[in-house]
PDB file of C-alpha atoms in Angstrom:
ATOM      1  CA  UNK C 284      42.961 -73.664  55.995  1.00  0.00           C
ATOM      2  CA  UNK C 285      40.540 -71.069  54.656  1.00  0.00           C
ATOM      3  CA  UNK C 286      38.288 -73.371  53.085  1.00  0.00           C
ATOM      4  CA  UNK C 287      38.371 -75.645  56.256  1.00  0.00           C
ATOM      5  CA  UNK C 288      36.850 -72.298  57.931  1.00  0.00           C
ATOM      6  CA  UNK C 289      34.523 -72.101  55.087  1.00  0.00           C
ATOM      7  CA  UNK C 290      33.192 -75.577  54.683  1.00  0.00           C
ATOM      8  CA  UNK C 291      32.527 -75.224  58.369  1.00  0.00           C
ATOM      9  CA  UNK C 292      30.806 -71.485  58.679  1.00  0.00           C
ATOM     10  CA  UNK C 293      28.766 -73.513  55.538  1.00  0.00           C
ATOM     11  CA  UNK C 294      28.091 -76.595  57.719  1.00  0.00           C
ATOM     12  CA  UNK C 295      26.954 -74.609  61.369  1.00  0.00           C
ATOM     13  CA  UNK C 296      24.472 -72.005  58.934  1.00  0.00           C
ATOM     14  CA  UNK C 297      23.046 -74.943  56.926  1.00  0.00           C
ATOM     15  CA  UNK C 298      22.048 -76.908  60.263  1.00  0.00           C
ATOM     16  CA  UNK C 299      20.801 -73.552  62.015  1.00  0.00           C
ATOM     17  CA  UNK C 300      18.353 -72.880  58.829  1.00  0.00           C
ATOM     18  CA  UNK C 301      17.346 -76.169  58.535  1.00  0.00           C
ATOM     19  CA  UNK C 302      16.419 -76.122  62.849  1.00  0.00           C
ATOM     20  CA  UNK C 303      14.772 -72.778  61.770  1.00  0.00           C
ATOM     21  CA  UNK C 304      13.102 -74.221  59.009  1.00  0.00           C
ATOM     22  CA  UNK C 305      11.932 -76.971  60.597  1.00  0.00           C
ATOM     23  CA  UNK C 306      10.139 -74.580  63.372  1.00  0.00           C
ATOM     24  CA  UNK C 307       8.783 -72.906  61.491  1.00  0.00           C
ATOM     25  CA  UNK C 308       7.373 -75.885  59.196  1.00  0.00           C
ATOM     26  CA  UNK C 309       5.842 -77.361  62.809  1.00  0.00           C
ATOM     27  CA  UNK C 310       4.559 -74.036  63.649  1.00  0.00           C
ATOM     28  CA  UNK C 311       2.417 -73.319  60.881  1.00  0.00           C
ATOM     29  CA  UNK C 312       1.164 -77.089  60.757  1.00  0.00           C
ATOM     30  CA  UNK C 313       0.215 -76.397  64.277  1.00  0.00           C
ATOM     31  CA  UNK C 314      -1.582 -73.056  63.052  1.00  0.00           C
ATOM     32  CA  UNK C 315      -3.122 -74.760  60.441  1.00  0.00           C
ATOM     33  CA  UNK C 316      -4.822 -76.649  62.548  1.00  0.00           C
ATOM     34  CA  UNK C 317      -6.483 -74.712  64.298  1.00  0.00           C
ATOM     35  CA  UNK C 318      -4.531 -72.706  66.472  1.00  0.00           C
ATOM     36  CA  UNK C 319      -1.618 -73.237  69.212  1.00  0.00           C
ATOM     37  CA  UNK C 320      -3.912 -73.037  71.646  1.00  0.00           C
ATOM     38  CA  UNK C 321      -5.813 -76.586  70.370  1.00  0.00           C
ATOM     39  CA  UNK C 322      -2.084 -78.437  70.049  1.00  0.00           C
ATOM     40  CA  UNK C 323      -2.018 -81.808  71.875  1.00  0.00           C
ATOM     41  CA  UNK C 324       0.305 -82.173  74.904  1.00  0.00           C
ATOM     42  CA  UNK C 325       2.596 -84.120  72.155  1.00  0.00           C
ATOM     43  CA  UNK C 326       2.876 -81.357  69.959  1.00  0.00           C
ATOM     44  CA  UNK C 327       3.987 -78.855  72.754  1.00  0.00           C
ATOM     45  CA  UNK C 328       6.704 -81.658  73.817  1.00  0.00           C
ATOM     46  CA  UNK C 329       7.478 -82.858  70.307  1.00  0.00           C
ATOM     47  CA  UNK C 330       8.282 -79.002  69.995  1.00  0.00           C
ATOM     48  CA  UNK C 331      10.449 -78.533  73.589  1.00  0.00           C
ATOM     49  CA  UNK C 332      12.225 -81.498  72.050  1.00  0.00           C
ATOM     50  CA  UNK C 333      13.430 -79.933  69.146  1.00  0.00           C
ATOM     51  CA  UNK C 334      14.405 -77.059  71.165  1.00  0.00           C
ATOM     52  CA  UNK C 335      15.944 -78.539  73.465  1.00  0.00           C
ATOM     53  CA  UNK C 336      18.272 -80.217  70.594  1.00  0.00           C
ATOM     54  CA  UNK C 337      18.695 -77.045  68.676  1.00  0.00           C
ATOM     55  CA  UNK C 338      19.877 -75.368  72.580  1.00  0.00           C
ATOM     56  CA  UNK C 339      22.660 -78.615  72.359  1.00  0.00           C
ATOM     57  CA  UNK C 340      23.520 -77.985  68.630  1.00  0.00           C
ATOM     58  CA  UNK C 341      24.162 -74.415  69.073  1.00  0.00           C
ATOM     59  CA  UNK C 342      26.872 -75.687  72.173  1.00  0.00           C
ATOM     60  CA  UNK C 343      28.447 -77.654  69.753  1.00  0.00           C
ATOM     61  CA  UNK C 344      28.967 -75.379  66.981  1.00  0.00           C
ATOM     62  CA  UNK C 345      30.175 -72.633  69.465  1.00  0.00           C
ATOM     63  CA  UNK C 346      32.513 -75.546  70.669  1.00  0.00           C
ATOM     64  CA  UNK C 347      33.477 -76.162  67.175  1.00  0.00           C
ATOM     65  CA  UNK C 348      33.981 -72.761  66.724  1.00  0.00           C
ATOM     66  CA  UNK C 349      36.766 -72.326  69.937  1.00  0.00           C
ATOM     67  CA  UNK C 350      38.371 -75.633  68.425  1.00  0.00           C
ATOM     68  CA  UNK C 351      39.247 -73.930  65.379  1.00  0.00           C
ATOM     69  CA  UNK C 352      39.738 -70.608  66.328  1.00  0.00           C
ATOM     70  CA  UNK C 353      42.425 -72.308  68.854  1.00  0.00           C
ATOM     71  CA  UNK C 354      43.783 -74.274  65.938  1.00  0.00           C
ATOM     72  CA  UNK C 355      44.244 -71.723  63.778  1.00  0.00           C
ATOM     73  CA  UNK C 356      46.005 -69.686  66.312  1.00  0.00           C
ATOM     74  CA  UNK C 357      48.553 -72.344  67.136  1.00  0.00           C
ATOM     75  CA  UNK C 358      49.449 -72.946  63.131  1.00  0.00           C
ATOM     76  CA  UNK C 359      49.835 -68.886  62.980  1.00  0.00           C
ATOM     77  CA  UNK C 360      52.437 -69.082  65.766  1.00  0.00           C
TER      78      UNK C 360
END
């Protein structure tokens, strides 16, 4: 059970750094360019887009989260 837990705490941080990461990447491309200011309309929604999926990842995970935390609750009783 503990390395269910595990492979899971492993799985939610991997796909939060690699949102962050992926931010950040877009960010400085955006920089490099110029500025924020300058980014196309595309850009800025390319960018609300990934936000708005990172928003509905996050959900999940915390979903995840209760799931298991319910589970292991139940086998402990």
């Amino acid at each position: 059970m503990n390395t269910l837990i595990f492979l899971t705490a492993l799985i939610i941080f991997g796909s939060l750094l690699a949102g962050l990461f992926i931010i950040c990447w877009t960010i400085v491309k955006l920089v490099g360019r110029g500025g924020v200011r300058n980014a196309s309309a595309e850009e800025a929604r390319l960018i609300q887009e990934m936000h708005q999926g990172l928003v509905r990842m996050e959900q999940r995970v915390e979903a995840l989260e209760t799931l298991l935390l319910e589970r292991e609750q139940g086998v402990r009783q």
